[in-house]
mmCIF file of C-alpha atoms in Angstrom:
data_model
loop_
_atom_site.group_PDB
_atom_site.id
_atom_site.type_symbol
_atom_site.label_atom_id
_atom_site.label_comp_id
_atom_site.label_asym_id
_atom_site.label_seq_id
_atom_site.Cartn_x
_atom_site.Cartn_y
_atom_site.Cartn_z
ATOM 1 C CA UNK A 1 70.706 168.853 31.695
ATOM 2 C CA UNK A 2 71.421 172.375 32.775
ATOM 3 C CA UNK A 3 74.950 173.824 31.460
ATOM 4 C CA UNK A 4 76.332 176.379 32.398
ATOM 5 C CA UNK A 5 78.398 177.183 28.253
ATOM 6 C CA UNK A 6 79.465 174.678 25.549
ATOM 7 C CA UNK A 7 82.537 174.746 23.380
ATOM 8 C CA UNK A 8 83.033 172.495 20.434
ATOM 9 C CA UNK A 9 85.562 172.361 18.097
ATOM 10 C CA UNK A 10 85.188 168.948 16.148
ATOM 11 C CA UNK A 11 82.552 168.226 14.012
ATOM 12 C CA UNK A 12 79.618 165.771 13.902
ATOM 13 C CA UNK A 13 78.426 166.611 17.465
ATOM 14 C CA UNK A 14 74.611 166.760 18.724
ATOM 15 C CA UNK A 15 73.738 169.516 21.201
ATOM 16 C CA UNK A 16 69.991 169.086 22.102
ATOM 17 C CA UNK A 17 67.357 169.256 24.456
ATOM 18 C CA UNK A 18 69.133 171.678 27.281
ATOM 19 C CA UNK A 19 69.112 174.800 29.241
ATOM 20 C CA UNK A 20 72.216 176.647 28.666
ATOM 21 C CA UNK A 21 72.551 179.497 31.338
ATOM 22 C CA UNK A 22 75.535 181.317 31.700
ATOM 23 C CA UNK A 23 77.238 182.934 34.830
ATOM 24 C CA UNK A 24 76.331 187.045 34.488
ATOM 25 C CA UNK A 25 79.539 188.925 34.212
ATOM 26 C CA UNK A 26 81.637 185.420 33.092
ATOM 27 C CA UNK A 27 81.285 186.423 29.399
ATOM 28 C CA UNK A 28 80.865 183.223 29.012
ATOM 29 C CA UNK A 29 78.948 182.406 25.184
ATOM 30 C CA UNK A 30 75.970 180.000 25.540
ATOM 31 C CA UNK A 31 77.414 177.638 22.498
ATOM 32 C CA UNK A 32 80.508 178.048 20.993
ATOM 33 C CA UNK A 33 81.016 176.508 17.723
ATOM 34 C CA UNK A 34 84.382 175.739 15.512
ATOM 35 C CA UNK A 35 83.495 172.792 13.620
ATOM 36 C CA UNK A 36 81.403 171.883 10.664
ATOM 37 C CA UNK A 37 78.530 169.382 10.960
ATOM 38 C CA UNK A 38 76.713 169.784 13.673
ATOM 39 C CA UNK A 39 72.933 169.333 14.938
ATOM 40 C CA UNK A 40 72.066 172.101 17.434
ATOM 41 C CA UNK A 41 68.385 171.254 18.648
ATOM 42 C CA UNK A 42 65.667 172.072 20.708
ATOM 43 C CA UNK A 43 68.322 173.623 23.035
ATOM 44 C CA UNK A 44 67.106 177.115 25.351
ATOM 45 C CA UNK A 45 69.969 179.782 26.044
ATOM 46 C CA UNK A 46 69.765 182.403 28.700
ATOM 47 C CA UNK A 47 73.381 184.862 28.122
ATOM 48 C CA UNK A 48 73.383 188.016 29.879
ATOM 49 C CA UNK A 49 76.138 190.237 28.482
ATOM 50 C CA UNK A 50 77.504 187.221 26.410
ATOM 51 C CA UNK A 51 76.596 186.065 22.467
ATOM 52 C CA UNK A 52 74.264 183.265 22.488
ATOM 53 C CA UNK A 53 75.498 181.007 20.055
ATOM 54 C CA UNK A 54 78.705 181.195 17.870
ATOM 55 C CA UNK A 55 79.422 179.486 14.753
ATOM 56 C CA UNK A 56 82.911 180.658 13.428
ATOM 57 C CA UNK A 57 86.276 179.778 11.723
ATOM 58 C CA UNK A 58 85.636 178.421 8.141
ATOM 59 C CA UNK A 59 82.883 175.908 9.451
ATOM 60 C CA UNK A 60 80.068 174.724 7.507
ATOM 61 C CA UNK A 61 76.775 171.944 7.561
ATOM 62 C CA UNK A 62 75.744 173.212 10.854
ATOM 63 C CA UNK A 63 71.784 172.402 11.605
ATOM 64 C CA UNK A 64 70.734 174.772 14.115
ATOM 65 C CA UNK A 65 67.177 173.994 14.942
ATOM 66 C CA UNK A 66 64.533 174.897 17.308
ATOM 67 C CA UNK A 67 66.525 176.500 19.571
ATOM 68 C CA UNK A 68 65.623 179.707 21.868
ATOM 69 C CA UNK A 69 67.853 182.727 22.284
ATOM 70 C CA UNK A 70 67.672 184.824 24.772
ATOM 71 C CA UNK A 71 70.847 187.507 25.314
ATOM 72 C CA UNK A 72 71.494 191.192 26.970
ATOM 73 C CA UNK A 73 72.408 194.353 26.284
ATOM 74 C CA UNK A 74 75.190 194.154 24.151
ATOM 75 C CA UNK A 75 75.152 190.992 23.146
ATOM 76 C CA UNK A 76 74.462 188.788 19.888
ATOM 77 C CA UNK A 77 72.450 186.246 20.270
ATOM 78 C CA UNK A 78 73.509 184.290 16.962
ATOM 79 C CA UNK A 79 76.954 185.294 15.349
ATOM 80 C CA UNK A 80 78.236 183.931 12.373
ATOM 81 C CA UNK A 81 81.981 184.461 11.244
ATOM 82 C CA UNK A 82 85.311 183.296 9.838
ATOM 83 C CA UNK A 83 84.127 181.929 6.352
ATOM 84 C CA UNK A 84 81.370 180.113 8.019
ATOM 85 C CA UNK A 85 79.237 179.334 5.180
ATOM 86 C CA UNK A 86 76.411 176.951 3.969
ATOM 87 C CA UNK A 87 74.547 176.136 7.857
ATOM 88 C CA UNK A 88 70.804 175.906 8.467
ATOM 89 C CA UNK A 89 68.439 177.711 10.553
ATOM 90 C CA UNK A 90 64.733 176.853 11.474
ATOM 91 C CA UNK A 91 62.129 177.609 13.627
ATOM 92 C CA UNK A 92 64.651 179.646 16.451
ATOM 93 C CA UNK A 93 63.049 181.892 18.365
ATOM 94 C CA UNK A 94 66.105 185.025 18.665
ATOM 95 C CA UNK A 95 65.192 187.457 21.747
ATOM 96 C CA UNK A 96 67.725 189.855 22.540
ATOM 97 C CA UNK A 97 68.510 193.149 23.593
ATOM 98 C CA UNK A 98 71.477 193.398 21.656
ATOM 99 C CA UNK A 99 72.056 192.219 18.340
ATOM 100 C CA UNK A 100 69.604 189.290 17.211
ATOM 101 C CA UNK A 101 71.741 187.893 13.939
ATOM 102 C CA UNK A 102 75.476 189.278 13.599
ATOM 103 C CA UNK A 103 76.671 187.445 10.443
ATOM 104 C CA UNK A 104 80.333 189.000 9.841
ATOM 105 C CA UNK A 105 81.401 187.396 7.056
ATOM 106 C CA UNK A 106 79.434 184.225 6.351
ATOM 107 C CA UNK A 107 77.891 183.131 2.681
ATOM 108 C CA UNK A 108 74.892 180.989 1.838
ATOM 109 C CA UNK A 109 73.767 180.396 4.943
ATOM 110 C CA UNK A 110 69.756 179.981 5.307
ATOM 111 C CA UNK A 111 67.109 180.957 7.509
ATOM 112 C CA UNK A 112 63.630 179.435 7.787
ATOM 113 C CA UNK A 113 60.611 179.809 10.079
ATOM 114 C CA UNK A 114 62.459 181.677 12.465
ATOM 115 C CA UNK A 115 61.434 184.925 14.402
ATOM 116 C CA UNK A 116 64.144 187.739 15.533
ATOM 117 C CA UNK A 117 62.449 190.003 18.406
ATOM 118 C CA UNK A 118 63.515 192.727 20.748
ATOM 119 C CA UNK A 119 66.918 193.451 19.017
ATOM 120 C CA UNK A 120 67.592 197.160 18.889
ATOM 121 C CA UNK A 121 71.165 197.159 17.970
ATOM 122 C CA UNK A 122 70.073 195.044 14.900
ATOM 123 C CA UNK A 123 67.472 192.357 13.758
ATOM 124 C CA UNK A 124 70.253 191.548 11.437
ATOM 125 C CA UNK A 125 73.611 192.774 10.967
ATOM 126 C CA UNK A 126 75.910 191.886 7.904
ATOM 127 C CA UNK A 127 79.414 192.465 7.300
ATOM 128 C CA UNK A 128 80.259 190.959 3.740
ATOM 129 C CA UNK A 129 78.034 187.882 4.183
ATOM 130 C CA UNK A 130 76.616 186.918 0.580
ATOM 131 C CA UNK A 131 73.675 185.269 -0.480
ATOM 132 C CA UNK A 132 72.161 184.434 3.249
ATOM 133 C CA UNK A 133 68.524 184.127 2.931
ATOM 134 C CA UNK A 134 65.494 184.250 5.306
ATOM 135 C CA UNK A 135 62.527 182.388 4.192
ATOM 136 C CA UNK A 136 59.236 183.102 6.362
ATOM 137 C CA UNK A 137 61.091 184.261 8.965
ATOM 138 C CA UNK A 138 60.139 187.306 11.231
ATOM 139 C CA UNK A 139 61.731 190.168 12.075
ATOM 140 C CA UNK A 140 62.004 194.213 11.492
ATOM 141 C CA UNK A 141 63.322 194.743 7.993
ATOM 142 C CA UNK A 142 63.989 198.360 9.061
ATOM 143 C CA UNK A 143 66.292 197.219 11.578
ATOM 144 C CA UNK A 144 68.658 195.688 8.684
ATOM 145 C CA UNK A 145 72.371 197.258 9.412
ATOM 146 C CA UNK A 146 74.988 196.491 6.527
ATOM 147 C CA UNK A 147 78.752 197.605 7.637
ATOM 148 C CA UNK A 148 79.933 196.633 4.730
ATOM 149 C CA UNK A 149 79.324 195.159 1.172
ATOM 150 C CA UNK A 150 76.672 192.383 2.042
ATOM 151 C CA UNK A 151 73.394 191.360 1.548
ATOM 152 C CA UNK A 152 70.340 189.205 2.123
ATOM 153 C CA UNK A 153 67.680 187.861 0.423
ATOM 154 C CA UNK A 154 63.948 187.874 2.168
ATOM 155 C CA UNK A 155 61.749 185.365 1.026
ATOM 156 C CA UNK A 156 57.868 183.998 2.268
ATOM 157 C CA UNK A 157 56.431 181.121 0.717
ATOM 158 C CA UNK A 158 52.877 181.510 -1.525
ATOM 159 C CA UNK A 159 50.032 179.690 -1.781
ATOM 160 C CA UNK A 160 48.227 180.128 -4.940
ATOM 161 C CA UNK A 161 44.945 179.186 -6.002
ATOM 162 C CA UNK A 162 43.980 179.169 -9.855
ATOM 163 C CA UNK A 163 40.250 179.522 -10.691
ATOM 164 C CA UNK A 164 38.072 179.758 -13.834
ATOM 165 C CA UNK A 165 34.288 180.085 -14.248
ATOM 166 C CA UNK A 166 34.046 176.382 -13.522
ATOM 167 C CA UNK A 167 35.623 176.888 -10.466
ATOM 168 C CA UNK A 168 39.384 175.797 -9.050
ATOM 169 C CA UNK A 169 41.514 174.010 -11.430
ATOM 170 C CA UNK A 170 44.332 171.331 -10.185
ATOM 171 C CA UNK A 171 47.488 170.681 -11.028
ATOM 172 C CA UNK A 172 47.732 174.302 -13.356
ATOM 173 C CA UNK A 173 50.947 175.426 -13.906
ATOM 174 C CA UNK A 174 51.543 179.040 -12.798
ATOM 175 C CA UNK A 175 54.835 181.150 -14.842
#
């Protein structure tokens, strides 16, 4: 299925497996989201001077997984806003030349296996967002803008490996 924008505003609805591109110049966003529990998967977005993917007005639950972003020059390719808090993230791929990850005002929301390239007005930008968290994800740390009184947390898993002169112990319990 090739769309050309997708708005949603009631919950429980799958988007997956399409190629969202949107008219240049229409300002059209790629997925826009008002409603809490949704899947978003495996979908590919092409925006030129348009946001990618919005998620906004007190919204929560939202899976967005697998996806590909890819928006212009001043542009967002993921935007997050309204009280939209508590949504999932993994393994999206976020290439823009805009902003990669605006989150305006959104708490809890987490990040996982996900990679942010090519974003030079921001890898991630927060307004007051609280408590969003990237876990393995990739992207320039230096390229972090706060406008306000938010934060993140960055997070990569570990894998340890305990060893004594006998050799590599199992099941030991690491504090």
């Amino acid at each position: 299925i090739r769309l050309t924008g997708y708005y949603g505003n009631t919950g429980y609805n799958v988007i997956e497996n399409n190629v969202i591109n949107t008219t240049p110049g229409s300002g059209s966003t790629g997925i826009s989201i008002s409603s809490s529990n949704n899947n978003i998967t495996n979908n590919t977005i092409y925006t030129g001077a348009s946001n990618g993917l919005d998620l906004n007005n007190l919204i929560s639950n939202n899976q967005v997984i697998n996806n590909s972003l890819h928006t212009g020059s001043g542009s967002k390719a993921i935007v997050i806003a309204y009280q939209t808090d508590n949504n999932y993230f993994y393994g999206n791929l976020i290439n823009s030349t805009g902003t990669g990850f605006w989150d305006y005002d959104g708490d809890n929301n987490l990040i996982v296996n996900s990679v942010i390239i090519n974003a030079p007005s921001g890898d991630y930008r927060s307004g007051t967002g609280n408590n969003n968290t990237f876990v393995n994800s990739s992207f320039n740390t230096s390229n972090v803008i706060f406008d306000s009184t938010g934060d993140i947390k960055v997070q990569w898993y570990v894998d340890v490996n305990i060893t004594n002169i006998s050799g590599p112990l199992e099941n030991a319990n690491v504090s």
